[in-house]
Structure formats: C-alpha cells, structure tokens
Amino acid sequence: MNPSLSRLLIAAATALGLAGCAATPMTSATNTADRTFGPIRQSIHRGADDLLTAGLGIDGLRAMTPPAVENPASPSPEELRRRAIWSNWRGIADLRPGGGAGDSLPSVPGREFAALARLDGARQPHRVLLQLPDAFDPAHPCLVVAPASGSRGVYGAIAVAGPWALPRGCAVAYTDKGAGTDYFDLDAGLGVRLDGTVGRVEAGEELAFAPDAEVSLEPRGIAFKHAHSMDNPEADWGRHVRQAVRYGLEVLAGQFPGHRMDAGHVRVIAVGISNGGGAVLRAAEVEDGLIDAVVAGEPNVYARAEGARSLYDYATLAAVLMPCALLAIEDWPQPPSPDALRAAGAARCKSYADNDMLPRGDLDVQAREALATLKRYGFDDHALRSGAISTGFDLWRAVAATYASAYGRHAPGEHPCGFSWAPLGPAGAPRAASAEERALWWSDGSGIPPGNGIALIDPGRADEDPDLPGIGCLNMLWRDHVASERVSAGVEETRASPPRAGLPVIVVHGRDDGLIPLAFSSRPYVEMARAAGREVPLWIVPDAQHFDAFLAFPDYGRRFVPLLPKVHAALDAVMVHLDDPRVPLPGEAPH
C-alpha cells in the first residue's frame, strides 16, 4: 500500500482507539442585521396550478418522471417551479398509496413572494419565499416558517410544512438557509436567477450564488452554495430561519395594511426536519419572542452536552469503518447493490488488516472488530443496521466532502482533500456541462451532488479500495491534520444552546435513524434543555429511519414507518397548546 494511504489510515486509527409573475421592490426593506431583502418576485397560483403541489396533485407527485419542459435548454420559470415542487416532494415524503403523505392532497390557491435575503456579514444570499393561501385570515394570522431539509432548495420543506399549514390558511415562509440548488457553472460563468432560470452576473441582477474565487482546475466544474459560499452557513441556520420569519411578517404587513402583522399579533410556528430541524432549534435560542413554538424532526443538532457528536465527526468515522462493520450485521436493509456493498466492505476490512489496525486473516473477525469500534463510539444497534442505507447510497462520503469545504470556508477549487464536482464524459473524465443539464440543476438538484449529471470527483482514488484515500483524508481533517483547525472551528460554530425559557418545543426522532443517530443529536439536545429547566418532550418513533422517501423501496417499506405524520402530529399538539396553555405538550407521539 502506498505511503500516503498508510498515513491516512494511521490518522483514522485514532478513531479506532477512541471508540404569472412580476418583480416588485420590497418597500420596507432595511439594511440592519438579519433584515436585508432584495426585490420581490410575486406570482399567482390558482386553477390548474396551486401552492401545495403546483397543480400536480398526489397522482402527479407519484409519477416516476418529472413534469416536462417545452425547451430543455431554456425552461420557463413556471416549468422550473413545477419540477422543483415535484422533486422536493419526492425527495422527502412517503408517497406510496396508503403511505405517510396520504392518498389525496388539496389544491390550495394563493400567491408566492420570492426574494433573496442576506445576513449581515454574509458573502452570499439565501432564498426566502412566502406562500400566502387565499384562505389566510388576517384577523387570525398564522405563519409557519420552514427551513429546507438537508441542503435542499427553497422548496425543500414543502412536504414538511405545506400539507399541514396551507389547507388551514396559514402562510408559510421557506428558506434554503444558505445552501440550496443554485449551482454555479464555473466553466461557463453562469448561475441561477431569482426565478430559477440560468443567468450571468450583470449590473442590476443578483444571482442567488456567484462565487468570486478563481479556479485553476480544467474543466473547472461546478460550485454550490453549501460547500463554496465561504460563509459556513450551518453556523447561521438559526439566523436564516429568523430572517425568514421577518421576511414573512413584512410581506404580510404589505398585503394587509389594515391589520397588525408583527410578532406580537401573528402566531409563528417553526418546523423543520433533518438540517431544517437543527435550524429551527438554533432559531429557538434567542430571547425575543419572535417564534411562538418549534417542532424539530430528526434534527441535525450538535448540543453543548455529554454524548453529543457532530455530523462531521460520526459521518467520517462511519464512512471509514461501516462498510467493513456491516459484514457483521445480519438482515440489514438492502441497498440498491448489496453484492457490491459486501465486496466493498471486504476490501475495507482488508485495507485495515493490511495496516495492522484490524486482525489479519479472518474476515468475520475483522468485521466484528470494526462493529465493536463503532459501538464503543456510541452507535447503537438501530443506527448501525440503518446505517446500511447511508453506506449503500454513498451518503457518508458525499456529506463529508461537502461539509469539509463548508466548515473550512474553502473556495471552489480549494478543497483540503482535493474533491471537486463536475459532469463526467463517457471515459469518466470531467467535462463542461451542457445547456440542457445546467437548465435543470436548480429544479431537480438536492443541494449536495453527486446527482443530476454531476459527479463527486476524488483525485486520490486507489485500485483495491478506491474510496479509502479520500475518505481517510476527510476523517483525518477531524482528527489529525494541519487543516483540521479550520474544520474544527467551523464545526464548533454550529453548537446549539437550550431554547429560550417558556418556548414550546417538541423534538421528534426515529429510533432507527442511521444518518442522524438519536444518541448523538436529539437525545443529548433534550437532556441539555431539560438540565437548563426547559420542558422539551422527545418523541421517539419506533421503526422510523431518516428518509421517508426511501420507503418506496419494497424492503424499506416493509421494515420502516414514515416520520412525517408524527411531525404533523407534533404541530397539532403545539397548536392546541398555544390555543390553551393549560393543555400540556404530550410527552410522546400518539399511536
């Protein structure tokens, strides 16, 4: 084995030892901290279109192919919006007949108000969007703020907040929280406009993301906001949520001038899942009464508490060891290519055994030792078994590569482990993107490539265990590397504190979550909150893992239940409590 790979493995060994539209200006926009909004693009959605499903209904969302566009190289804003809503519903919800999303979704007419917002001190803007249903009652105003899950675009929480809020007349304020799908083509110098179409940086037109760093790679590939904004957006997810609330209130005030639309008169509930769940918990920390209640589902949250671990910490360890450890686990959920995953696991065990970090010879013994190491680190049996999902879909590596760049505030082309992102040609070499590919990144992307024709490019791939050099480098950034201080500092900026006193908060988490394990995130957060005197219920949902959308795979659908219905039940519970504070928040999820 080459010497550089050996050094990476030695660093990782530390872990083994540890165990219809118009743009109108925002007349009330200000330039104070947390309150900078650009021009608003307003659109009307009625008749064959609507706010909740863009007119697709449940049957259209279940369709296996996305809504068509007339000109693939230049889709209209309306076509892009419809595809974005289709894509985000399918990426988040359990759309099976009889599944978590139900068998019907109402058509909700109304208007949308989209803008770019910028936090004080941020290099790049984030998207905010208010959906205002026609049934909104200004005499009894309700605003739900919903940050996107994962690194998704501004519609990335539509399946979380939309079906609960919009039919009951609540407005919904969304934010991509400084991540999203505004990919920038570094070769062509093209990014994404407010309306989702492709544009170039020009006077008077701000793109949603436009990196200003020079890139020496050829071809240069693509940059995306979560990895390359140089803002470490996760550190400010709470501020993004709060700015989205203020944006929503300002839009409502402009639309209903005869009514008071401020935090004292509008009921504001924050809800999010995954990264969005962590974002609403960060927003809950501030003592100003802007938000009335919070529901956090499966939150990626790094509490100031014993047992808490950051996503980067456990994701990089899982990326290194879990392929080997899974060989010691029986009956794990079947990924798309189980035989390939087993072969990769055997290669990973051998790599560690060859460097005397696992016993030589017996593969079963090696796998059991790798599994024992993960258990000593805090992974329980539920998280380990469901970890096969994240391992089989190569999520650990994709997440870690993005987050290493984000935490270190690295510019495009400066990844500390050499990763980059670009389309690939027939021979597997990076190439420039086509106009047709570029046109659909905003609508179809998830916010973290690979996907939608974009590959994660690892320059250090080896022959026997191809992903290990890159994964080993990512792991070393957390544990022992000259660049680790930048990553560690970025992670520390994401630490969560308890919610403000008296704020109703419910945390919902799947017991079988293998991507954001309960033991590293929600449990230590709730323990921290309770130690500070906050009564925060923790609803642990048996047989729920992290991805409701994955229940479409037959094996997953047989094993697991969706989490989103419990998140919506938690929203019901906080609404009842806000109506009558004498009714306590339930200590567990309804059956």
XYZ file of C-alpha atoms in Angstrom:
591
model
C 0.000 0.000 0.000
C 1.306 3.476 -0.852
C 2.817 5.563 1.997
C 0.300 8.402 1.759
C -2.604 5.986 2.181
C -0.841 4.440 5.163
C -0.595 7.867 6.792
C -4.305 8.438 6.238
C -5.103 5.084 7.795
C -2.884 5.813 10.770
C -4.760 9.054 11.362
C -8.057 7.202 11.156
C -6.700 4.672 13.630
C -7.066 7.341 16.287
C -10.791 6.803 15.961
C -10.330 3.086 16.474
C -8.620 3.830 19.713
C -11.284 6.322 20.805
C -14.133 4.097 20.102
C -47.719 34.566 -13.679
C -45.117 36.810 -12.370
C -43.822 40.254 -11.677
C -40.853 41.551 -9.731
C -41.739 44.300 -7.265
C -39.439 46.090 -4.817
C -39.708 45.446 -1.080
C -40.633 48.947 0.006
C -39.983 48.243 3.687
C -36.600 46.561 3.217
C -33.895 47.695 5.596
C -30.181 47.135 5.900
C -29.922 46.290 9.581
C -28.516 42.964 10.761
C -30.701 39.991 9.802
C -33.026 42.203 7.690
C -31.722 42.694 4.181
C -34.133 41.648 1.435
C -33.886 42.147 -2.298
C -36.676 42.788 -4.818
C -39.675 40.509 -4.510
C -40.933 38.324 -7.332
C -44.669 37.769 -6.904
C -46.602 35.014 -8.672
C -50.201 33.821 -8.646
C -51.115 30.137 -8.393
C -54.778 29.262 -8.926
C -56.848 26.981 -11.107
C -54.621 24.366 -12.755
C -51.765 25.500 -10.534
C -51.632 25.792 -6.750
C -49.288 26.350 -3.822
C -49.085 22.829 -2.421
C -48.403 20.649 -5.478
C -48.146 23.096 -8.430
C -51.336 21.538 -9.774
C -49.864 18.039 -9.871
C -51.940 16.544 -7.066
C -50.966 13.298 -5.405
C -51.079 11.376 -8.690
C -48.726 13.813 -10.405
C -46.312 13.702 -7.494
C -46.303 9.908 -7.686
C -45.372 9.967 -11.375
C -41.946 8.447 -11.960
C -40.906 11.095 -14.482
C -40.723 14.823 -13.744
C -43.048 17.332 -15.397
C -41.970 18.007 -18.964
C -40.478 21.265 -20.216
C -41.030 22.655 -23.700
C -37.456 23.819 -24.294
C -34.954 21.701 -22.313
C -32.196 24.285 -22.745
C -34.342 27.175 -21.528
C -37.296 26.139 -19.354
C -39.710 28.804 -18.194
C -39.861 29.871 -14.529
C -43.277 28.218 -14.261
C -41.935 24.908 -15.596
C -38.965 25.063 -13.247
C -41.166 25.764 -10.240
C -43.392 22.790 -11.039
C -40.367 20.495 -11.378
C -38.838 21.833 -8.159
C -42.020 21.124 -6.227
C -42.274 17.641 -7.773
C -38.630 16.910 -6.979
C -38.789 18.092 -3.383
C -41.969 16.222 -2.578
C -40.449 13.037 -3.985
C -37.199 13.565 -2.114
C -38.864 13.981 1.280
C -42.289 12.336 1.538
C -43.621 8.791 1.584
C -45.841 8.981 -1.490
C -46.825 5.310 -1.665
C -50.549 4.542 -1.852
C -51.591 4.435 1.777
C -48.254 5.982 2.784
C -47.372 8.870 5.025
C -48.470 11.583 2.578
C -51.963 10.112 2.322
C -53.960 9.407 -0.811
C -55.130 12.936 -1.590
C -53.732 16.432 -1.324
C -55.938 19.508 -1.607
C -55.450 22.197 -4.206
C -54.526 25.374 -2.320
C -54.843 28.584 -4.347
C -52.764 31.587 -3.433
C -49.698 33.679 -4.165
C -45.951 33.350 -3.740
C -43.450 36.057 -2.867
C -39.820 35.128 -3.552
C -36.705 37.131 -2.740
C -33.033 36.891 -1.933
C -32.059 37.784 1.621
C -28.636 38.410 3.056
C -27.464 38.099 6.644
C -25.245 40.809 7.998
C -21.659 39.799 7.205
C -22.562 37.027 4.747
C -20.812 36.753 1.402
C -23.777 35.091 -0.284
C -27.565 35.491 -0.061
C -30.102 32.861 0.861
C -33.505 32.373 -0.680
C -36.721 33.213 1.145
C -40.197 32.509 -0.185
C -43.623 33.154 1.301
C -46.634 31.103 0.240
C -49.810 33.032 1.044
C -53.007 30.991 0.631
C -56.173 32.786 -0.415
C -57.774 31.395 2.755
C -55.352 33.334 5.001
C -57.370 35.151 7.677
C -55.719 38.444 8.644
C -57.923 38.605 11.733
C -56.389 35.348 12.986
C -52.994 35.289 11.270
C -50.752 32.237 11.328
C -47.250 31.957 9.868
C -45.267 28.727 9.664
C -41.546 29.084 8.946
C -39.923 26.046 7.356
C -36.210 25.802 6.535
C -35.264 23.244 3.900
C -34.162 19.797 4.952
C -30.685 18.643 4.023
C -29.102 21.133 1.650
C -32.213 21.408 -0.491
C -33.505 24.458 -2.282
C -36.153 26.869 -1.119
C -38.979 24.345 -1.711
C -37.090 21.763 0.350
C -39.593 21.803 3.219
C -42.806 21.958 1.201
C -43.743 18.382 2.159
C -42.976 19.168 5.807
C -44.919 22.399 6.327
C -47.179 22.704 3.290
C -49.766 19.946 3.828
C -50.227 20.931 7.472
C -50.184 24.722 7.169
C -51.599 25.748 3.799
C -55.004 23.977 3.951
C -55.705 25.595 7.342
C -54.974 29.058 5.963
C -51.518 29.584 7.439
C -48.891 31.348 5.372
C -45.575 29.514 5.030
C -42.152 31.175 4.898
C -39.413 28.977 3.445
C -35.646 29.411 3.337
C -32.835 27.403 1.777
C -30.768 28.543 4.827
C -27.716 29.422 2.768
C -27.484 26.090 0.935
C -29.810 25.065 -1.890
C -29.585 24.231 -5.567
C -28.256 27.462 -7.040
C -25.340 25.668 -8.675
C -22.797 27.825 -10.489
C -21.136 26.624 -13.692
C -17.518 27.725 -13.268
C -16.628 26.979 -16.890
C -19.473 28.974 -18.417
C -19.659 31.644 -15.715
C -23.390 31.016 -15.311
C -25.535 30.812 -12.197
C -29.201 30.963 -11.214
C -31.527 33.951 -11.128
C -34.259 34.510 -8.563
C -36.815 32.870 -10.889
C -34.731 29.687 -11.269
C -33.541 30.394 -14.795
C -29.883 30.470 -15.769
C -28.179 33.854 -15.852
C -24.855 35.649 -15.838
C -23.658 38.205 -13.319
C -24.746 41.556 -14.730
C -25.333 45.033 -13.378
C -28.661 45.225 -11.605
C -29.231 41.464 -11.470
C -28.049 39.489 -8.465
C -27.637 35.762 -8.854
C -28.597 33.516 -5.970
C -24.979 32.327 -5.784
C -21.933 33.689 -7.572
C -18.518 32.698 -6.183
C -15.805 35.271 -6.718
C -12.758 32.980 -6.426
C -10.629 31.942 -9.391
C -10.403 28.193 -10.024
C -7.367 26.627 -11.661
C -8.930 23.243 -12.499
C -9.655 22.427 -16.145
C -12.509 21.975 -16.633
C -13.432 23.991 -13.569
C -16.662 22.117 -12.865
C -19.413 23.462 -10.648
C -19.659 25.232 -7.313
C -22.612 25.079 -4.967
C -23.562 27.296 -2.084
C -23.384 24.925 0.874
C -19.826 23.882 0.065
C -18.463 27.024 -1.566
C -20.149 30.140 -0.162
C -17.267 30.539 2.328
C -19.946 31.511 4.888
C -20.189 28.196 6.800
C -23.979 28.534 6.504
C -24.725 25.932 9.179
C -23.328 28.297 11.804
C -26.120 30.741 10.907
C -29.042 28.429 10.252
C -30.915 29.895 13.205
C -30.415 33.391 11.800
C -31.628 32.251 8.380
C -34.826 30.945 9.986
C -35.389 34.125 11.946
C -34.761 36.278 8.896
C -37.323 34.195 7.005
C -39.836 34.932 9.780
C -39.171 38.665 9.464
C -39.482 38.449 5.715
C -42.824 36.693 6.055
C -44.101 39.293 8.502
C -43.044 42.162 6.229
C -44.783 40.631 3.227
C -47.934 40.053 5.271
C -47.816 43.633 6.525
C -47.608 44.859 2.951
C -50.523 42.700 1.826
C -52.795 43.519 4.775
C -52.113 47.148 5.671
C -55.247 47.366 7.798
C -54.012 44.684 10.198
C -51.032 44.437 12.519
C -48.688 41.796 11.163
C -45.885 41.700 13.687
C -44.579 39.012 16.017
C -46.948 40.132 18.755
C -50.033 39.596 16.617
C -49.129 36.748 14.236
C -48.804 33.207 15.533
C -45.415 31.957 14.335
C -44.504 28.254 14.405
C -41.149 26.963 13.176
C -40.887 23.425 11.824
C -38.139 21.523 10.059
C -36.640 18.082 9.642
C -33.033 16.928 9.415
C -30.866 20.008 8.837
C -34.066 22.032 8.916
C -34.802 20.541 12.325
C -31.429 21.682 13.576
C -32.079 25.121 12.098
C -35.344 25.674 13.983
C -33.691 24.595 17.242
C -30.939 27.154 16.676
C -33.608 29.792 15.987
C -35.272 28.873 19.287
C -32.292 30.055 21.329
C -32.939 33.803 21.051
C -34.882 35.534 23.837
C -37.089 37.911 21.853
C -40.451 36.183 21.362
C -40.262 36.181 17.566
C -41.263 32.491 17.398
C -44.174 31.035 19.387
C -43.457 27.292 19.073
C -40.990 24.884 17.473
C -41.242 21.349 16.106
C -37.945 19.713 15.150
C -37.956 16.365 13.344
C -34.839 14.180 13.257
C -32.694 17.298 13.785
C -29.050 17.508 12.849
C -28.150 19.335 16.054
C -24.827 19.458 17.914
C -25.669 20.245 21.513
C -23.381 21.503 24.242
C -23.946 18.297 26.137
C -22.351 14.997 27.058
C -22.769 12.377 24.352
C -23.323 14.911 21.579
C -21.304 14.404 18.424
C -21.173 16.500 15.298
C -22.345 15.095 11.991
C -18.852 15.516 10.576
C -17.368 13.507 13.445
C -19.562 10.437 13.147
C -20.095 10.646 9.376
C -16.372 10.471 8.634
C -15.896 7.598 11.061
C -18.871 5.752 9.570
C -17.530 6.343 6.063
C -14.282 4.667 7.064
C -15.498 1.740 9.174
C -19.130 0.994 8.394
C -18.537 -0.819 5.070
C -16.453 -3.373 6.962
C -18.686 -3.441 10.052
C -21.844 -4.172 8.053
C -20.481 -7.627 7.246
C -21.006 -8.479 10.917
C -24.644 -7.337 10.899
C -27.383 -9.703 9.834
C -30.521 -8.682 7.983
C -29.651 -5.072 7.186
C -31.878 -3.057 4.840
C -30.976 -3.905 1.285
C -29.338 -1.053 -0.657
C -29.609 -0.981 -4.467
C -26.439 -3.100 -4.960
C -25.946 -5.324 -1.899
C -23.343 -7.562 -3.536
C -21.218 -4.562 -4.482
C -21.555 -3.224 -0.943
C -20.375 -6.535 0.519
C -17.397 -6.594 -1.829
C -16.518 -3.025 -0.855
C -16.838 -3.993 2.800
C -14.439 -6.894 2.380
C -11.930 -4.603 0.656
C -12.209 -2.104 3.513
C -11.622 -4.803 6.129
C -8.550 -5.956 4.200
C -7.162 -2.415 3.960
C -7.271 -2.045 7.718
C -5.948 -5.526 8.375
C -3.027 -4.930 5.989
C -2.081 -1.941 8.133
C -2.459 -3.900 11.398
C -5.490 -1.920 12.512
C -7.741 -4.973 12.365
C -6.815 -8.637 12.908
C -5.336 -10.293 9.845
C -6.874 -13.304 8.169
C -10.475 -13.929 9.189
C -12.946 -11.545 7.537
C -15.656 -12.264 10.117
C -13.309 -11.345 12.962
C -12.311 -8.137 11.188
C -15.933 -7.124 10.641
C -16.870 -7.839 14.265
C -13.969 -5.710 15.493
C -14.982 -2.819 13.228
C -18.546 -3.148 14.505
C -17.360 -3.165 18.115
C -15.401 0.033 17.478
C -18.491 1.807 16.181
C -20.478 0.633 19.197
C -17.813 1.916 21.570
C -18.075 5.221 19.772
C -21.796 5.411 20.552
C -23.614 3.889 17.577
C -26.434 1.642 18.819
C -27.827 -1.412 17.051
C -30.691 0.528 15.437
C -28.408 3.189 13.949
C -25.899 0.600 12.790
C -28.456 -1.512 10.971
C -29.997 1.531 9.268
C -26.505 2.788 8.542
C -26.513 0.329 5.666
C -28.781 2.809 3.865
C -26.315 5.692 4.120
C -23.416 3.389 3.275
C -25.140 1.800 0.289
C -26.079 5.160 -1.197
C -22.585 6.590 -0.533
C -24.100 9.341 1.607
C -21.331 9.442 4.219
C -18.715 10.389 1.629
C -20.940 12.872 -0.212
C -21.928 14.610 3.016
C -18.407 14.691 4.440
C -16.859 16.082 1.253
C -19.372 18.938 1.178
C -19.209 19.716 4.886
C -15.401 19.717 4.984
C -15.423 22.514 2.433
C -18.211 24.372 4.235
C -16.738 24.180 7.739
C -13.315 25.233 6.493
C -14.822 28.100 4.453
C -12.951 26.900 1.385
C -13.434 28.494 -2.020
C -14.122 26.434 -5.154
C -11.002 24.537 -6.169
C -9.520 24.685 -2.639
C -10.964 21.514 -1.092
C -8.469 20.287 1.537
C -8.775 16.709 0.253
C -8.854 17.647 -3.425
C -12.523 16.816 -4.073
C -14.344 18.659 -6.828
C -17.664 18.391 -8.634
C -18.281 18.256 -12.388
C -20.158 16.346 -15.094
C -18.289 13.348 -16.489
C -17.679 12.336 -20.076
C -18.017 8.784 -21.481
C -14.484 7.882 -20.357
C -15.111 9.156 -16.832
C -13.136 12.398 -17.196
C -14.573 15.764 -16.079
C -16.215 17.786 -18.835
C -18.131 21.009 -19.284
C -21.883 20.944 -18.674
C -24.414 21.231 -21.470
C -27.083 23.920 -21.542
C -29.762 21.258 -21.049
C -28.073 19.894 -17.922
C -27.419 23.327 -16.476
C -31.002 24.478 -17.014
C -32.442 21.856 -14.651
C -29.944 21.887 -11.800
C -31.999 24.370 -9.785
C -35.273 22.493 -10.120
C -34.020 18.916 -9.949
C -30.987 19.024 -7.641
C -30.831 18.080 -3.968
C -28.221 20.648 -2.922
C -25.410 18.126 -2.442
C -24.030 16.427 -5.552
C -23.484 13.779 -6.846
C -26.693 13.696 -8.810
C -28.397 15.336 -11.792
C -25.418 14.650 -14.021
C -22.832 15.984 -11.563
C -20.220 13.639 -10.092
C -18.144 13.871 -6.934
C -14.569 13.695 -8.219
C -11.938 12.196 -5.927
C -8.404 12.587 -7.333
C -6.899 10.106 -4.880
C -8.901 7.013 -5.778
C -6.915 3.789 -5.400
C -7.340 0.405 -7.048
C -8.097 -2.086 -4.280
C -10.244 0.134 -2.039
C -10.889 3.120 -4.299
C -12.737 5.437 -1.915
C -10.496 4.968 1.120
C -7.812 7.598 0.377
C -10.388 10.360 0.040
C -12.462 9.151 2.976
C -9.324 8.760 5.048
C -8.377 12.355 4.297
C -11.840 13.590 5.300
C -11.614 11.603 8.515
C -8.154 12.981 9.208
C -9.428 16.558 8.896
C -11.419 15.936 12.059
C -8.772 14.021 13.954
C -5.236 14.991 12.914
C -4.276 17.301 10.068
C -2.809 20.742 9.519
C -6.144 21.813 8.014
C -8.164 20.377 10.900
C -8.223 23.652 12.830
C -10.347 25.285 10.139
C -12.795 22.380 10.059
C -12.925 22.078 13.854
C -13.520 25.806 14.225
C -16.328 25.645 11.694
C -17.959 22.723 13.481
C -17.710 24.492 16.839
C -19.612 27.440 15.383
C -22.625 25.144 14.920
C -23.035 24.239 18.602
C -26.601 24.536 19.894
C -27.757 26.021 23.200
C -31.071 25.428 25.035
C -34.251 27.064 23.742
C -35.483 30.207 25.392
C -37.427 29.716 28.601
C -41.130 29.103 28.116
C -40.951 28.338 24.391
C -42.998 25.233 23.476
C -40.655 22.805 21.701
C -41.237 19.207 20.605
C -38.431 17.068 19.190
C -39.412 14.053 17.060
C -36.839 11.426 16.093
C -36.895 7.973 14.559
C -35.403 5.276 16.744
C -33.865 3.662 13.660
C -32.294 6.794 12.204
C -28.997 5.718 10.673
C -27.896 9.076 9.230
C -28.504 11.361 12.239
C -28.467 8.869 15.115
C -30.688 9.746 18.051
C -27.851 9.152 20.533
C -25.653 11.866 19.013
C -28.270 14.539 18.290
C -31.782 14.735 19.746
C -31.161 12.859 22.970
C -28.226 14.999 24.178
C -30.040 18.137 22.992
C -33.135 17.318 25.030
C -31.016 16.361 28.040
C -29.215 19.707 27.769
C -32.523 21.566 27.513
C -34.025 19.778 30.494
C -30.899 20.411 32.568
C -31.456 24.111 31.843
C -35.028 23.859 33.122
C -36.773 23.585 29.750
C -39.587 21.057 29.389
C -38.890 19.620 25.944
C -40.725 16.400 25.020
C -38.761 13.896 22.944
C -40.985 11.750 20.765
C -39.054 8.631 19.787
C -40.767 6.875 16.888
C -40.107 3.104 16.706
C -39.196 1.724 13.280
C -38.685 5.171 11.734
C -35.425 5.862 9.899
C -34.228 9.109 8.332
C -35.693 9.067 4.818
C -39.453 8.740 4.389
C -38.993 8.817 0.602
C -36.906 5.632 0.762
C -39.974 3.692 1.907
C -40.771 3.422 -1.793
C -38.119 0.681 -1.892
C -40.021 -2.515 -1.031
C -37.566 -3.773 1.595
C -37.556 -0.424 3.384
C -41.322 -0.141 3.170
C -41.676 -3.492 4.917
C -39.267 -2.570 7.713
C -39.922 1.078 8.497
C -42.688 3.611 9.107
C -42.748 7.257 7.962
C -41.747 10.005 10.379
C -43.551 12.983 8.829
C -47.011 12.027 10.166
C -45.572 12.277 13.684
C -44.066 15.676 12.857
C -47.520 16.827 11.751
C -48.997 15.385 14.953
C -46.472 17.446 16.905
C -47.638 20.542 15.018
C -51.205 19.681 16.047
C -50.027 19.404 19.647
C -48.250 22.754 19.766
C -51.250 24.436 18.113
C -53.549 23.053 20.826
C -51.101 24.195 23.491
C -50.889 27.706 22.023
C -54.698 27.889 21.947
C -54.841 26.839 25.608
C -51.529 26.845 27.526
C -53.193 24.788 30.262
C -53.032 21.804 27.896
C -49.519 20.370 28.285
C -47.409 19.198 25.397
C -47.699 15.397 25.087
C -44.664 13.522 26.339
C -44.773 11.005 23.495
C -46.122 10.653 19.995
C -49.714 9.478 19.525
C -50.080 5.899 18.360
